[in-house]
């Protein structure tokens, strides 16, 4: 994946503060992170796993050609935090941070709404089958 090459070529001045630099150096390369997320999804219910896997695949594909180092670091950081939460089972019942919601674009909010609706439809389907 070309994202890793651009991330490693990013100069510290283009990355931002010292704290974001130390976070960037601790990030997994995109392909390793992608595989880690798919492995973590194995412990989800089959329906949730299919939904999660397809979402992750689409997101990583959509960000293949991103050139902005800050965007790349933000993308990888958020997905790494996601993987860590799933590994630690601390995600259940967790709410999305308001500051992150405020920073989202209209397109991202639309994607979030679609995901929420898909999850609710999945939950309703389970209730009908029981």
Coordinates of C-alpha atoms in Angstrom, one line a residue, residues 3 17-18 22 25-26 28 37 74-75 86-87 95 98 105 107-109 113 117-118 120 123 126 130:
X3 CA 0.1 5.0 2.2
X17 CA 3.3 18.6 17.3
X18 CA 5.7 16.4 19.2
X22 CA 5.4 10.1 18.8
X25 CA 6.0 6.5 15.0
X26 CA 4.0 4.0 17.1
X28 CA 1.3 0.2 12.5
X37 CA -8.6 -5.4 12.3
X74 CA -5.3 10.5 11.6
X75 CA -6.8 7.7 9.6
X86 CA -12.1 -4.4 20.1
X87 CA -9.1 -6.4 21.4
X95 CA -20.3 6.4 22.9
X98 CA -18.6 14.7 20.7
X105 CA -17.7 16.3 7.4
X107 CA -20.1 12.9 4.1
X108 CA -18.6 11.2 7.2
X109 CA -21.8 12.0 9.2
X113 CA -25.8 7.4 9.9
X117 CA -29.2 2.2 10.4
X118 CA -27.5 -1.0 9.2
X120 CA -30.3 -1.2 14.0
X123 CA -30.7 -5.9 15.6
X126 CA -32.3 -10.8 15.3
X130 CA -36.1 -15.3 18.1

